[in-house]
CSV table of C-alpha atoms in Angstrom, one decimal:
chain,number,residue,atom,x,y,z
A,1,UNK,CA,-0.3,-18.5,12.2
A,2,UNK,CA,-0.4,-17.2,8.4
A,3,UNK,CA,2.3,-18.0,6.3
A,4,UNK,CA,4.0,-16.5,3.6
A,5,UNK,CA,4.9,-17.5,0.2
A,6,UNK,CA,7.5,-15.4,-0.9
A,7,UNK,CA,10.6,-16.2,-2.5
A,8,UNK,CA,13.9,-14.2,-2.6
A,9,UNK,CA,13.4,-14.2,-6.9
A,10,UNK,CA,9.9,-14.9,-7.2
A,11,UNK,CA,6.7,-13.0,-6.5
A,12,UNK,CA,3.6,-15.1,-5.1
A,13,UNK,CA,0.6,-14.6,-3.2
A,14,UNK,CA,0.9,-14.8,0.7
A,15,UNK,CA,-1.3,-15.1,3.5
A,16,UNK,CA,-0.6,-12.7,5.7
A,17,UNK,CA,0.0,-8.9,6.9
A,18,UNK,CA,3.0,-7.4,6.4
A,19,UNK,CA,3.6,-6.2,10.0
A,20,UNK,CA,3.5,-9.0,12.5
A,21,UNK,CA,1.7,-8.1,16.2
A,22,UNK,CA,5.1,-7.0,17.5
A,23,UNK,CA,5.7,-4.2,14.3
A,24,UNK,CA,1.7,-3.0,15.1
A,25,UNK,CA,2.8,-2.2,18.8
A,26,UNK,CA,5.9,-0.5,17.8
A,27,UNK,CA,4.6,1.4,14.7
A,28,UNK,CA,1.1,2.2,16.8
A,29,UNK,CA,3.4,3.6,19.7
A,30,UNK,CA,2.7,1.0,22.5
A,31,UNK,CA,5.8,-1.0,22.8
A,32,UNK,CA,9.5,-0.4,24.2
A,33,UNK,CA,9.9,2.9,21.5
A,34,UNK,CA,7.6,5.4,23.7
A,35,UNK,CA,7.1,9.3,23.8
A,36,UNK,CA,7.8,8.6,19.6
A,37,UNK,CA,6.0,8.4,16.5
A,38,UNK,CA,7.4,5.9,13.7
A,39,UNK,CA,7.1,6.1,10.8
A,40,UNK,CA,7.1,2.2,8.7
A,41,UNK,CA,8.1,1.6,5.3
A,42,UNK,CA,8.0,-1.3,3.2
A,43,UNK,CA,8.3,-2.9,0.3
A,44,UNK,CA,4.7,-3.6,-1.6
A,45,UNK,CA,5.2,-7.2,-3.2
A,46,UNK,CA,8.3,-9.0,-0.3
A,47,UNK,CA,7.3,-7.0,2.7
A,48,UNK,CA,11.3,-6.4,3.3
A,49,UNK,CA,11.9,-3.7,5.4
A,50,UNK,CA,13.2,-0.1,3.5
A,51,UNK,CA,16.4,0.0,5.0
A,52,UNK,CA,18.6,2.6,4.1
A,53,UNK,CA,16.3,4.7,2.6
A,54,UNK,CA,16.6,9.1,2.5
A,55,UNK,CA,13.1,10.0,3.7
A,56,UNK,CA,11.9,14.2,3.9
A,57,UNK,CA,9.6,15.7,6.2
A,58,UNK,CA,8.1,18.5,5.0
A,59,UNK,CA,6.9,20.7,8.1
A,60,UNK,CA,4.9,23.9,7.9
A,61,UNK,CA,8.2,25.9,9.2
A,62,UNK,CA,11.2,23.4,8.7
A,63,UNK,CA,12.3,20.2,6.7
A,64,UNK,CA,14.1,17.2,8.6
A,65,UNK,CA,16.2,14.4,6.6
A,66,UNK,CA,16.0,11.0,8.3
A,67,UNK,CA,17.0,7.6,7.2
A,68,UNK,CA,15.1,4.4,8.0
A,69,UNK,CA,16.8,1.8,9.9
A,70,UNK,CA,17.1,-1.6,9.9
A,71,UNK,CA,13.4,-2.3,10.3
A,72,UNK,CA,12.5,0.3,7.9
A,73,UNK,CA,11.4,2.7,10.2
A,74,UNK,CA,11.9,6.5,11.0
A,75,UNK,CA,11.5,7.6,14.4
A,76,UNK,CA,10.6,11.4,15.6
A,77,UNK,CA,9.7,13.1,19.1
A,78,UNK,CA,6.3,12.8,19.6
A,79,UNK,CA,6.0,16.3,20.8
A,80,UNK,CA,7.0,17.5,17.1
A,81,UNK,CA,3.7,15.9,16.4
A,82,UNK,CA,1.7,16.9,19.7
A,83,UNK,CA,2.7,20.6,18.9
A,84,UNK,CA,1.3,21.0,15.8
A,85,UNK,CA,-2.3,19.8,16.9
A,86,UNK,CA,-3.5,20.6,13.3
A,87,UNK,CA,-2.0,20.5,9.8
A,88,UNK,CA,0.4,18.6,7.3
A,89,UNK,CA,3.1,17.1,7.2
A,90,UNK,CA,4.8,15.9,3.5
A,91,UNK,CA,6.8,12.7,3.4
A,92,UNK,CA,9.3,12.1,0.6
A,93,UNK,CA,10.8,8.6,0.7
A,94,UNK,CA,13.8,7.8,-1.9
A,95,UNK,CA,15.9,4.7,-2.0
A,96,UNK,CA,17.9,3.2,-5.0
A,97,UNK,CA,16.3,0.8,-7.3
A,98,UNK,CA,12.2,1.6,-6.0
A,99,UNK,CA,9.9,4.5,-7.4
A,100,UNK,CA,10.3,7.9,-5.3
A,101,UNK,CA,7.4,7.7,-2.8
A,102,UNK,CA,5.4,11.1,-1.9
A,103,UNK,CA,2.9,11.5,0.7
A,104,UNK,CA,0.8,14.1,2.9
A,105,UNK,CA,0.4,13.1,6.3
A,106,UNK,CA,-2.8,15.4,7.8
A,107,UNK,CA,-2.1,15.4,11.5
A,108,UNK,CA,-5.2,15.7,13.5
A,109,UNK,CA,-5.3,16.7,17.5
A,110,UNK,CA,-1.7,15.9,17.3
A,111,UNK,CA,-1.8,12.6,16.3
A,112,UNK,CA,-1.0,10.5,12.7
A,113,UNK,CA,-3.5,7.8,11.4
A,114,UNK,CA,-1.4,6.3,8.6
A,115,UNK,CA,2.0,5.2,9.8
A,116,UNK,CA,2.7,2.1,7.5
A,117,UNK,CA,3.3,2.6,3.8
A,118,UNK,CA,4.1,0.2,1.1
A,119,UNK,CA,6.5,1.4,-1.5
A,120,UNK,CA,7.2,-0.2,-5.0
A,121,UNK,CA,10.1,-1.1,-6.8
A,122,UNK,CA,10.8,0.5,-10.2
A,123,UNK,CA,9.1,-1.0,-12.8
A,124,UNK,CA,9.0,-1.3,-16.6
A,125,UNK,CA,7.4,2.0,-18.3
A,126,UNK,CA,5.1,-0.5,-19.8
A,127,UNK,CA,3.9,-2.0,-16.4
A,128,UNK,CA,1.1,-0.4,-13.6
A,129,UNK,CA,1.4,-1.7,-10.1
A,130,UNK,CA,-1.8,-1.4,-8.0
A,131,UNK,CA,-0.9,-1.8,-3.5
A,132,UNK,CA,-4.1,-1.9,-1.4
A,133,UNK,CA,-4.0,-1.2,2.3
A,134,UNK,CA,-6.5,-0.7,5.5
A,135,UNK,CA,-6.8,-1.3,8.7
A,136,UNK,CA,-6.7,-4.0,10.7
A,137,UNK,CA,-11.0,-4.4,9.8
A,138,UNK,CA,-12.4,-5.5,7.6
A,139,UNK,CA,-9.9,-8.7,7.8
A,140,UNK,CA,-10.0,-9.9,4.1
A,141,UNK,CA,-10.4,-7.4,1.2
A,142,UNK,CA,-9.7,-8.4,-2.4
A,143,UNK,CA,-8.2,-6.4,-5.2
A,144,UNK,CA,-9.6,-7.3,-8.8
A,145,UNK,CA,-8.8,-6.4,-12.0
A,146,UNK,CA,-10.8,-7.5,-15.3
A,147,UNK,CA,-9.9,-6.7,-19.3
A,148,UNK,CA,-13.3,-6.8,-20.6
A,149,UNK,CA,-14.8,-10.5,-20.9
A,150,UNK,CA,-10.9,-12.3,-21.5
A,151,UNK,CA,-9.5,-11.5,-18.4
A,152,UNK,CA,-10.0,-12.0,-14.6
A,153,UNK,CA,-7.1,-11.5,-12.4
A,154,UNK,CA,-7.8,-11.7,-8.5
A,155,UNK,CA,-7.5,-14.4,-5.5
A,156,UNK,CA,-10.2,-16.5,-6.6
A,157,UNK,CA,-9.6,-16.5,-10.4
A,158,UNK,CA,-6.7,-16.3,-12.2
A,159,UNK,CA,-3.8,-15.3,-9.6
A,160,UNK,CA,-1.2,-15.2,-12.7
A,161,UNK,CA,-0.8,-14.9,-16.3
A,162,UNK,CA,2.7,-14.9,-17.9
A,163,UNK,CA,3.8,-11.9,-18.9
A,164,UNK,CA,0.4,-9.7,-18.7
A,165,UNK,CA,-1.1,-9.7,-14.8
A,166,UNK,CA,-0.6,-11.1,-11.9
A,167,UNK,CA,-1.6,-11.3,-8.2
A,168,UNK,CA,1.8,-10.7,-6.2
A,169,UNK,CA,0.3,-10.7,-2.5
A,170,UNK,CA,-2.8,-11.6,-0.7
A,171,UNK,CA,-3.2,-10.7,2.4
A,172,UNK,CA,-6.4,-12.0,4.4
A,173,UNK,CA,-5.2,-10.8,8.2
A,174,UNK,CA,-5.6,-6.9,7.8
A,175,UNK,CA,-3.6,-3.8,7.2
A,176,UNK,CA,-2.5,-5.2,3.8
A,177,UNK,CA,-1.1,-5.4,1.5
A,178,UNK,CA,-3.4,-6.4,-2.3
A,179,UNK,CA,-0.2,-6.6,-4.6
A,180,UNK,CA,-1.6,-6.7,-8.0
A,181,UNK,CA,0.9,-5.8,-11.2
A,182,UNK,CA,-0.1,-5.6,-15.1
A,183,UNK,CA,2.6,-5.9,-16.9
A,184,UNK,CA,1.4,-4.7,-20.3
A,185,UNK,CA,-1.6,-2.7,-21.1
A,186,UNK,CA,-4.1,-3.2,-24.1
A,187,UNK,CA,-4.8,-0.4,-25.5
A,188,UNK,CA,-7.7,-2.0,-27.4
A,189,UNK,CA,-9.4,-3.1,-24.2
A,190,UNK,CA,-10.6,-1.5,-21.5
A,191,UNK,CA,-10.2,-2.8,-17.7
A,192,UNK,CA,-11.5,-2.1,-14.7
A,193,UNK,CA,-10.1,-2.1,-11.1
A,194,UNK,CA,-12.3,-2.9,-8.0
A,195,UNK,CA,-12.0,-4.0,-4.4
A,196,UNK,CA,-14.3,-6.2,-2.9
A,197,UNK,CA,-15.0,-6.4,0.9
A,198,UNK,CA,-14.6,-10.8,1.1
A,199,UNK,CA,-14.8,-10.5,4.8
A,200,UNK,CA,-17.9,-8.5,5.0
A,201,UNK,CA,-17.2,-6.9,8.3
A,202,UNK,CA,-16.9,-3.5,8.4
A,203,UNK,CA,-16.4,-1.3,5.5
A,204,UNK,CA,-14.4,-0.6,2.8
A,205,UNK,CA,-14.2,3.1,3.8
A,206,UNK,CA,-10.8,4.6,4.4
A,207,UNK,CA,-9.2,2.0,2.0
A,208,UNK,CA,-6.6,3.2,-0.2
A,209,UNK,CA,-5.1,1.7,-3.4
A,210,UNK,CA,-1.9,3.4,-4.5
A,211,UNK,CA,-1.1,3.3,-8.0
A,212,UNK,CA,2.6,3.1,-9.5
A,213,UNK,CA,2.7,4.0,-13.2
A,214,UNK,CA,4.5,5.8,-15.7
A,215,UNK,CA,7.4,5.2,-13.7
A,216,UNK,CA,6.1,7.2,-10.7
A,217,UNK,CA,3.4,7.1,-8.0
A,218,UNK,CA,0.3,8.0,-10.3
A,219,UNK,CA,-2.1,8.8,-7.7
A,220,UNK,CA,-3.5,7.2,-4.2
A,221,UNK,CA,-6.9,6.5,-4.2
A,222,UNK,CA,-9.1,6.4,-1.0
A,223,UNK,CA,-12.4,4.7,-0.7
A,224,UNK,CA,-15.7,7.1,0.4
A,225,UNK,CA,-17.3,6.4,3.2
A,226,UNK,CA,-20.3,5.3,0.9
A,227,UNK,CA,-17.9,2.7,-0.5
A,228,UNK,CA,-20.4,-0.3,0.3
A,229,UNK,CA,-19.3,-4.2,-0.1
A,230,UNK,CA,-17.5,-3.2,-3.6
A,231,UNK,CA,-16.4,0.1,-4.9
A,232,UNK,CA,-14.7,0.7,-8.1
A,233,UNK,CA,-11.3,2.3,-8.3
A,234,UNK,CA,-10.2,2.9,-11.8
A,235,UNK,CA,-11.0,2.1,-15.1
A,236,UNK,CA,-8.4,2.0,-18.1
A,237,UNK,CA,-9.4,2.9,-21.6
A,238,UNK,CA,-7.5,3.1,-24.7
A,239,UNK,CA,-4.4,2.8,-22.1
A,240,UNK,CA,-5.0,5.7,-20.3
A,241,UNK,CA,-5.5,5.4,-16.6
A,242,UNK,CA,-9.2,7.1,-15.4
């Protein structure tokens, strides 16, 4: 059993997925909520369940206001999925106190891949908050960041340095998430932002690393299917994200 290390007031690295087997089932369809498609929503450095939070969906014809319960999730009729077959649908999530969260859901033979999303609190306009998730393979992937030669901030380094970078979550079970936050950005130095496959099974394709900066979501980036054991995500240069 994995164990977390998280504490009500202070942010360290854990062990294991956010969604335990029993939230898999339920978010993948397969448990006691049936004939529905949910929707999960958490936060990216506790894992606490969104509760309360307004989420949109943005439908090719229509718009529907939901509001996630106790477990964070929003639940809809699987046949408003089914019956679009093909297409998009846009997910707005808001909730006091975190970043507004924005998404595009491409449904495909009437069916949604991505059901679990990670959502950050608001940060300083100084800070940039970087969440990795994937699937349940490859088991283990590792988020690291480096400022030129001085700095080295991932599990097997550095996990924290006071008031510039840390490593908020680890997650070595699947699905995520890689919590990594800088606090404060050099704009003398240039850094660089890769994930590494630790695992080695599988690949790193599919992977996305969402980026909170600038007090909003920045961008979402998702690995290439040529992504091999390491693919670079970002680099930062003269404090401008590229």
């Amino acid at each position: 059993m994995c164990s977390l290390f998280v504490a009500a007031a202070v942010s360290l690295a854990g062990e294991c997925s956010c969604w335990d087997d029993r939230e898999r089932h339920e978010v993948e369809g397969f448990s006691e909520i049936e004939g529905a498609v949910v929707l999960s929503f958490k936060d990216a450095v506790s894992c606490a369940p969104l509760a309360g939070a307004d989420v949109r969906l943005s439908f090719p014809d229509k718009e529907r206001s939901l509001r996630t319960g106790a477990k964070g999730y929003i639940v809809m009729p699987e046949e408003v999925v089914e019956s679009m077959d093909e297409g998009t649908i846009g997910v707005t999530l808001s909730k006091e106190g975190y970043i507004p969260f924005k998404t595009f859901l491409p449904v495909e033979a009437g069916t949604i891949r991505h059901r679990r999303f990670l959502v950050s609190r608001k940060l300083p306009l100084s800070s940039v908050r970087f969440v990795l998730q994937w699937d349940e393979k490859p088991k283990d992937l590792d988020l690291h960041l480096i400022k030129d030669t001085t700095l080295h901030i991932s599990y097997r380094h550095m996990r924290s340095i006071p008031d510039l970078a840390r490593l908020d979550r680890d997650d070595m079970d699947g699905l995520g998430p890689e919590t990594l936050t800088l606090d404060r950005i050099d704009k003398d130095a240039s850094y660089r932002l890769f994930v590494h496959n630790y695992s080695g099974e599988s690949s790193l394709a599919g992977s996305r690393v969402s980026v909170y900066a600038n007090g909003k979501l920045d961008r979402v980036v998702t690995l290439p299917e040529t992504a091999g054991r390491q693919a670079d995500v970002l680099v930062i240069e003269g404090g401008t994200l590229r």
